[in-house]
CSV table of C-alpha atoms and ligand atoms in Angstrom, one decimal:
chain,number,residue,atom,x,y,z
A,974,UNK,CA,0.0,0.0,0.0
A,975,UNK,CA,2.9,2.4,0.6
A,976,UNK,CA,3.8,2.5,-3.1
A,977,UNK,CA,0.5,3.9,-4.4
A,978,UNK,CA,-1.0,7.2,-3.2
A,979,UNK,CA,-3.9,7.4,-0.8
A,980,UNK,CA,-5.7,10.7,-1.1
A,981,UNK,CA,-8.5,11.9,1.2
A,982,UNK,CA,-11.1,14.1,-0.4
A,983,UNK,CA,-12.7,16.5,2.1
A,984,UNK,CA,-15.3,19.2,1.9
A,985,UNK,CA,-18.9,20.0,2.7
A,986,UNK,CA,-22.0,18.6,0.9
A,987,UNK,CA,-22.1,19.9,-2.6
A,988,UNK,CA,-18.6,21.4,-2.6
A,989,UNK,CA,-17.7,19.3,-5.7
A,990,UNK,CA,-15.9,16.3,-4.2
A,991,UNK,CA,-17.5,13.8,-6.6
A,992,UNK,CA,-17.1,16.1,-9.6
A,993,UNK,CA,-13.3,16.5,-9.0
A,994,UNK,CA,-12.9,12.7,-8.3
A,995,UNK,CA,-14.5,11.9,-11.7
A,996,UNK,CA,-11.9,14.1,-13.4
A,997,UNK,CA,-9.0,12.6,-11.3
A,998,UNK,CA,-10.1,9.1,-12.3
A,999,UNK,CA,-10.2,10.1,-15.9
A,1000,UNK,CA,-6.7,11.6,-15.9
A,1001,UNK,CA,-4.9,9.3,-13.4
A,1002,UNK,CA,-6.9,6.1,-13.4
A,1003,UNK,CA,-7.1,6.0,-9.6
A,1004,UNK,CA,-9.7,4.0,-7.7
A,1005,UNK,CA,-12.5,6.2,-6.5
A,1006,UNK,CA,-14.1,5.1,-3.3
A,1007,UNK,CA,-16.9,7.4,-2.1
A,1008,UNK,CA,-18.1,6.6,1.5
A,1009,UNK,CA,-21.6,8.0,0.5
A,1010,UNK,CA,-21.8,5.7,-2.5
A,1011,UNK,CA,-20.7,2.7,-0.6
A,1012,UNK,CA,-23.4,3.5,2.0
A,1013,UNK,CA,-26.1,4.1,-0.6
A,1014,UNK,CA,-25.2,0.7,-2.2
A,1015,UNK,CA,-25.8,-0.9,1.2
A,1016,UNK,CA,-29.1,0.9,1.5
A,1017,UNK,CA,-30.1,-0.2,-2.0
A,1018,UNK,CA,-29.5,-3.9,-1.1
A,1019,UNK,CA,-32.6,-3.6,1.1
A,1020,UNK,CA,-30.9,-5.2,4.1
A,1021,UNK,CA,-31.9,-4.4,7.7
A,1022,UNK,CA,-28.6,-2.7,8.1
A,1023,UNK,CA,-29.3,-0.7,5.0
A,1024,UNK,CA,-32.6,0.5,6.5
A,1025,UNK,CA,-30.8,1.8,9.6
A,1026,UNK,CA,-28.2,3.5,7.5
A,1027,UNK,CA,-30.9,5.2,5.4
A,1028,UNK,CA,-32.5,6.7,8.5
A,1029,UNK,CA,-29.2,8.2,9.6
A,1030,UNK,CA,-28.4,9.5,6.2
A,1031,UNK,CA,-31.8,11.0,5.7
A,1032,UNK,CA,-31.4,12.9,9.0
A,1033,UNK,CA,-28.1,14.5,7.8
A,1034,UNK,CA,-26.1,12.8,10.6
A,1035,UNK,CA,-23.0,10.6,10.5
A,1036,UNK,CA,-23.1,6.8,10.2
A,1037,UNK,CA,-21.0,5.0,12.8
A,1038,UNK,CA,-17.3,4.9,11.9
A,1039,UNK,CA,-17.1,1.1,12.3
A,1040,UNK,CA,-19.7,0.8,9.5
A,1041,UNK,CA,-18.0,3.2,7.1
A,1042,UNK,CA,-14.5,2.1,7.8
A,1043,UNK,CA,-15.3,-1.6,7.3
A,1044,UNK,CA,-17.1,-0.8,3.9
A,1045,UNK,CA,-14.1,1.3,2.8
A,1046,UNK,CA,-11.5,-1.3,4.0
A,1047,UNK,CA,-13.3,-4.1,2.2
A,1048,UNK,CA,-13.4,-2.1,-1.0
A,1049,UNK,CA,-9.7,-1.2,-0.7
A,1050,UNK,CA,-8.7,-4.8,-0.1
A,1051,UNK,CA,-10.8,-5.9,-3.2
A,1052,UNK,CA,-8.9,-3.5,-5.5
A,1053,UNK,CA,-5.5,-3.3,-3.9
A,1054,UNK,CA,-3.6,-5.5,-6.4
A,1055,UNK,CA,-4.5,-3.5,-9.5
A,1056,UNK,CA,-5.0,0.1,-8.3
A,1057,UNK,CA,-2.8,3.0,-9.3
A,1058,UNK,CA,-4.0,5.0,-6.3
A,1059,UNK,CA,-7.0,5.5,-4.0
A,1060,UNK,CA,-9.3,8.5,-3.7
A,1061,UNK,CA,-11.2,8.2,-0.4
A,1062,UNK,CA,-14.1,10.6,-1.0
A,1063,UNK,CA,-16.1,11.9,1.9
A,1064,UNK,CA,-13.8,10.5,4.6
A,1065,UNK,CA,-12.7,11.3,7.3
A,1066,UNK,CA,-15.7,13.3,8.5
A,1067,UNK,CA,-14.6,13.5,12.1
A,1068,UNK,CA,-11.1,13.2,13.4
A,1069,UNK,CA,-11.3,9.7,14.9
A,1070,UNK,CA,-12.2,8.4,11.4
A,1071,UNK,CA,-8.8,9.7,10.2
A,1072,UNK,CA,-7.0,8.2,13.1
A,1073,UNK,CA,-8.6,4.8,12.7
A,1074,UNK,CA,-8.1,4.8,8.9
A,1075,UNK,CA,-4.4,5.4,9.3
A,1076,UNK,CA,-4.1,2.6,11.9
A,1077,UNK,CA,-6.2,0.0,10.1
A,1078,UNK,CA,-5.5,0.8,6.4
A,1079,UNK,CA,-2.5,3.0,5.8
A,1080,UNK,CA,-1.4,6.6,6.2
A,1081,UNK,CA,-2.9,9.1,3.8
A,1082,UNK,CA,-0.4,10.9,1.5
A,1083,UNK,CA,-2.5,13.9,1.0
A,1084,UNK,CA,-5.9,15.5,1.9
A,1085,UNK,CA,-7.6,17.8,-0.6
A,1086,UNK,CA,-10.0,20.1,1.2
A,1087,UNK,CA,-12.5,21.8,-1.1
A,1088,UNK,CA,-13.4,25.0,0.6
A,1089,UNK,CA,-16.8,26.4,-0.3
A,1090,UNK,CA,-19.4,28.7,1.3
A,1091,UNK,CA,-22.6,27.2,2.7
A,1092,UNK,CA,-24.6,29.3,0.3
A,1093,UNK,CA,-22.8,27.9,-2.8
A,1094,UNK,CA,-23.0,24.3,-1.5
A,1095,UNK,CA,-26.8,24.7,-0.8
A,1096,UNK,CA,-27.4,26.2,-4.3
A,1097,UNK,CA,-25.3,23.4,-6.0
A,1098,UNK,CA,-27.2,20.6,-4.3
A,1099,UNK,CA,-30.6,22.2,-4.9
A,1100,UNK,CA,-29.7,22.6,-8.6
A,1101,UNK,CA,-28.5,18.9,-8.8
A,1102,UNK,CA,-31.7,17.8,-7.1
A,1103,UNK,CA,-33.8,19.8,-9.5
A,1104,UNK,CA,-32.1,18.3,-12.6
A,1105,UNK,CA,-31.9,14.7,-11.3
A,1106,UNK,CA,-34.2,12.0,-12.8
A,1107,UNK,CA,-33.9,10.2,-9.4
A,1108,UNK,CA,-33.4,12.5,-6.5
A,1109,UNK,CA,-31.2,11.5,-3.5
A,1110,UNK,CA,-33.2,11.1,-0.3
A,1111,UNK,CA,-31.0,13.6,1.5
A,1112,UNK,CA,-31.1,16.2,-1.2
A,1113,UNK,CA,-33.9,18.3,0.2
A,1114,UNK,CA,-33.4,21.7,1.9
A,1115,UNK,CA,-34.1,20.5,5.5
A,1116,UNK,CA,-31.6,17.6,5.3
A,1117,UNK,CA,-29.0,19.7,3.4
A,1118,UNK,CA,-29.0,22.2,6.2
A,1119,UNK,CA,-28.5,19.4,8.7
A,1120,UNK,CA,-25.7,18.0,6.6
A,1121,UNK,CA,-24.0,21.4,6.5
A,1122,UNK,CA,-24.3,21.7,10.3
A,1123,UNK,CA,-22.8,18.2,10.8
A,1124,UNK,CA,-20.0,19.2,8.4
A,1125,UNK,CA,-19.4,22.5,10.3
A,1126,UNK,CA,-19.3,20.8,13.7
A,1127,UNK,CA,-16.5,18.4,12.7
A,1128,UNK,CA,-14.3,19.9,10.0
A,1129,UNK,CA,-12.1,22.3,12.0
A,1130,UNK,CA,-10.8,19.4,14.2
A,1131,UNK,CA,-9.9,17.4,11.1
A,1132,UNK,CA,-8.1,20.3,9.4
A,1133,UNK,CA,-6.2,21.1,12.6
A,1134,UNK,CA,-5.1,17.5,13.1
A,1135,UNK,CA,-4.1,16.9,9.5
A,1136,UNK,CA,-2.8,20.4,8.8
A,1137,UNK,CA,0.5,19.2,7.4
A,1138,UNK,CA,-0.9,16.9,4.8
A,1139,UNK,CA,-3.9,19.0,3.8
A,1140,UNK,CA,-4.1,21.3,0.8
A,1141,UNK,CA,-7.1,23.7,0.9
A,1142,UNK,CA,-8.5,24.6,-2.5
A,1143,UNK,CA,-10.9,27.4,-3.2
A,1144,UNK,CA,-13.9,25.4,-4.6
A,1145,UNK,CA,-16.0,28.5,-5.5
A,1146,UNK,CA,-14.3,28.6,-8.9
A,1147,UNK,CA,-14.9,27.0,-12.2
A,1148,UNK,CA,-14.5,23.1,-12.2
A,1149,UNK,CA,-11.5,23.2,-14.6
A,1150,UNK,CA,-9.7,25.9,-12.6
A,1151,UNK,CA,-10.1,23.9,-9.5
A,1152,UNK,CA,-8.9,20.8,-11.3
A,1153,UNK,CA,-5.6,22.5,-12.4
A,1154,UNK,CA,-4.7,23.0,-8.7
A,1155,UNK,CA,-5.8,19.4,-7.9
A,1156,UNK,CA,-3.5,18.0,-10.7
A,1157,UNK,CA,-0.5,20.0,-9.4
A,1158,UNK,CA,-1.0,18.5,-5.9
A,1159,UNK,CA,-1.4,14.9,-7.3
A,1160,UNK,CA,1.6,15.3,-9.6
A,1161,UNK,CA,3.7,16.3,-6.5
A,1162,UNK,CA,2.5,13.2,-4.6
A,1163,UNK,CA,3.3,10.9,-7.5
A,1164,UNK,CA,6.8,12.3,-7.7
A,1165,UNK,CA,7.4,11.8,-4.0
A,1166,UNK,CA,6.1,8.2,-4.2
A,1167,UNK,CA,8.3,7.4,-7.2
A,1168,UNK,CA,11.3,8.7,-5.2
A,1169,UNK,CA,10.4,6.5,-2.2
A,1170,UNK,CA,10.1,3.4,-4.4
A,1171,UNK,CA,13.4,4.1,-6.1
A,1172,UNK,CA,15.1,4.5,-2.7
A,1173,UNK,CA,13.9,1.0,-1.8
A,1174,UNK,CA,15.7,-0.6,-4.7
S,2645,AP5,P1,-22.0,11.9,0.5
S,2645,AP5,O1,-22.6,11.0,-0.5
S,2645,AP5,O2,-20.6,11.8,0.7
S,2645,AP5,O3,-22.5,13.3,0.3
S,2645,AP5,P2,-21.9,14.8,0.6
S,2645,AP5,O4,-20.6,14.8,1.3
S,2645,AP5,O5,-23.1,15.5,1.2
S,2645,AP5,O6,-21.6,15.3,-0.8
S,2645,AP5,P3,-22.3,15.3,-2.1
S,2645,AP5,O7,-22.2,13.9,-2.8
S,2645,AP5,O8,-23.7,15.7,-2.0
S,2645,AP5,O9,-21.6,16.4,-2.9
S,2645,AP5,P4,-20.1,16.5,-3.5
S,2645,AP5,O10,-19.2,17.3,-2.7
S,2645,AP5,O11,-19.6,15.2,-4.0
S,2645,AP5,O12,-20.5,17.5,-4.8
S,2645,AP5,P5,-20.8,17.1,-6.3
S,2645,AP5,O13,-19.5,16.9,-7.0
S,2645,AP5,O14,-21.8,16.0,-6.4
S,2645,AP5,O15,-22.6,11.5,2.0
S,2645,AP5,C1,-24.0,11.4,2.2
S,2645,AP5,C2,-24.3,10.9,3.6
S,2645,AP5,O16,-23.7,9.6,3.9
S,2645,AP5,C3,-23.7,11.8,4.7
S,2645,AP5,O17,-24.6,12.9,5.0
S,2645,AP5,C4,-23.6,10.8,5.9
S,2645,AP5,O18,-24.9,10.6,6.5
S,2645,AP5,C5,-23.2,9.5,5.2
S,2645,AP5,N1,-21.7,9.5,5.2
S,2645,AP5,C6,-20.9,9.6,4.1
S,2645,AP5,N2,-19.6,9.5,4.4
S,2645,AP5,C7,-19.6,9.3,5.8
S,2645,AP5,C8,-18.6,9.1,6.7
S,2645,AP5,N3,-17.3,9.2,6.4
S,2645,AP5,N4,-18.9,8.9,8.0
S,2645,AP5,C9,-20.2,8.9,8.4
S,2645,AP5,N5,-21.2,9.1,7.6
S,2645,AP5,C10,-20.9,9.3,6.3
S,2645,AP5,O19,-21.3,18.5,-6.8
S,2645,AP5,C11,-22.6,18.9,-6.4
S,2645,AP5,C12,-23.3,19.7,-7.6
S,2645,AP5,O20,-22.5,20.8,-7.9
S,2645,AP5,C13,-23.3,18.9,-8.9
S,2645,AP5,O21,-24.5,19.1,-9.6
S,2645,AP5,C14,-22.1,19.4,-9.7
S,2645,AP5,O22,-22.2,19.3,-11.1
S,2645,AP5,C15,-22.0,20.8,-9.2
S,2645,AP5,N6,-20.6,21.4,-9.2
S,2645,AP5,C16,-19.5,20.7,-8.7
S,2645,AP5,N7,-18.5,21.5,-8.7
S,2645,AP5,C17,-18.9,22.7,-9.2
S,2645,AP5,C18,-18.2,24.0,-9.5
S,2645,AP5,N8,-16.9,24.1,-9.3
S,2645,AP5,N9,-19.0,25.0,-10.0
S,2645,AP5,C19,-20.3,24.8,-10.2
S,2645,AP5,N10,-21.0,23.6,-10.0
S,2645,AP5,C20,-20.3,22.6,-9.5
């Protein structure tokens, strides 16, 4: 695991995490693991566990870390052998999630934090919901406001703890301008990784 990059993708609901991850996958061929998507897959399975998860997600709160980390860890183990790098999207959402990830999985090389105002995030999600053929259960104004609150309550602690490996990116800009900055950061991580691998030979 130490020879391929692990990048945490942080930021509030609607800041553009998924949008930037899609572009990173296209350019770098990394494995994109979104904690929200993994949880929604579990909900879609119709299991009892899925029903409990659905209730938490619809309230805008956080699912237990054990649940999220074990879904992520399983997905990482499944693709480990043939991955060029991992994008862990929407994780960590509170600081213990980061601590446990680094103990159980591996240290993250970089955290990209997409910084965006609440007003912009709310507008973006409302626009996404209005355009969607199938609307997400948590994409309504009441739940979005709760998701924003949950995000606000936890983010400073994460940014403080992982200050040294976090790059804050202004996510109020155009998608492609943001992506340019993302690429510079990823290229830098890839160079560092290549040097580390060379040093082991
Ligand atoms: P999750 O699915 O992760 O949702 P989220 O964090 O609220 O983020 P979104 O997926 O809504 O937005 P995004 O930042 O990816 O933005 P996007 O690119 O789509 O989590 C859902 C729930 O699952 C949580 O509330 C929680 O309950 C649970 N959960 C998840 N992870 C957990 C964890 N680690 N621990 C515990 N619980 C967890 O963009 C949004 C819209 O804006 C799109 O329409 C897009 O086209 C547009 N857009 C994007 N960028 C720009 C731009 N630069 N300019 C203009 N428009 C843009």
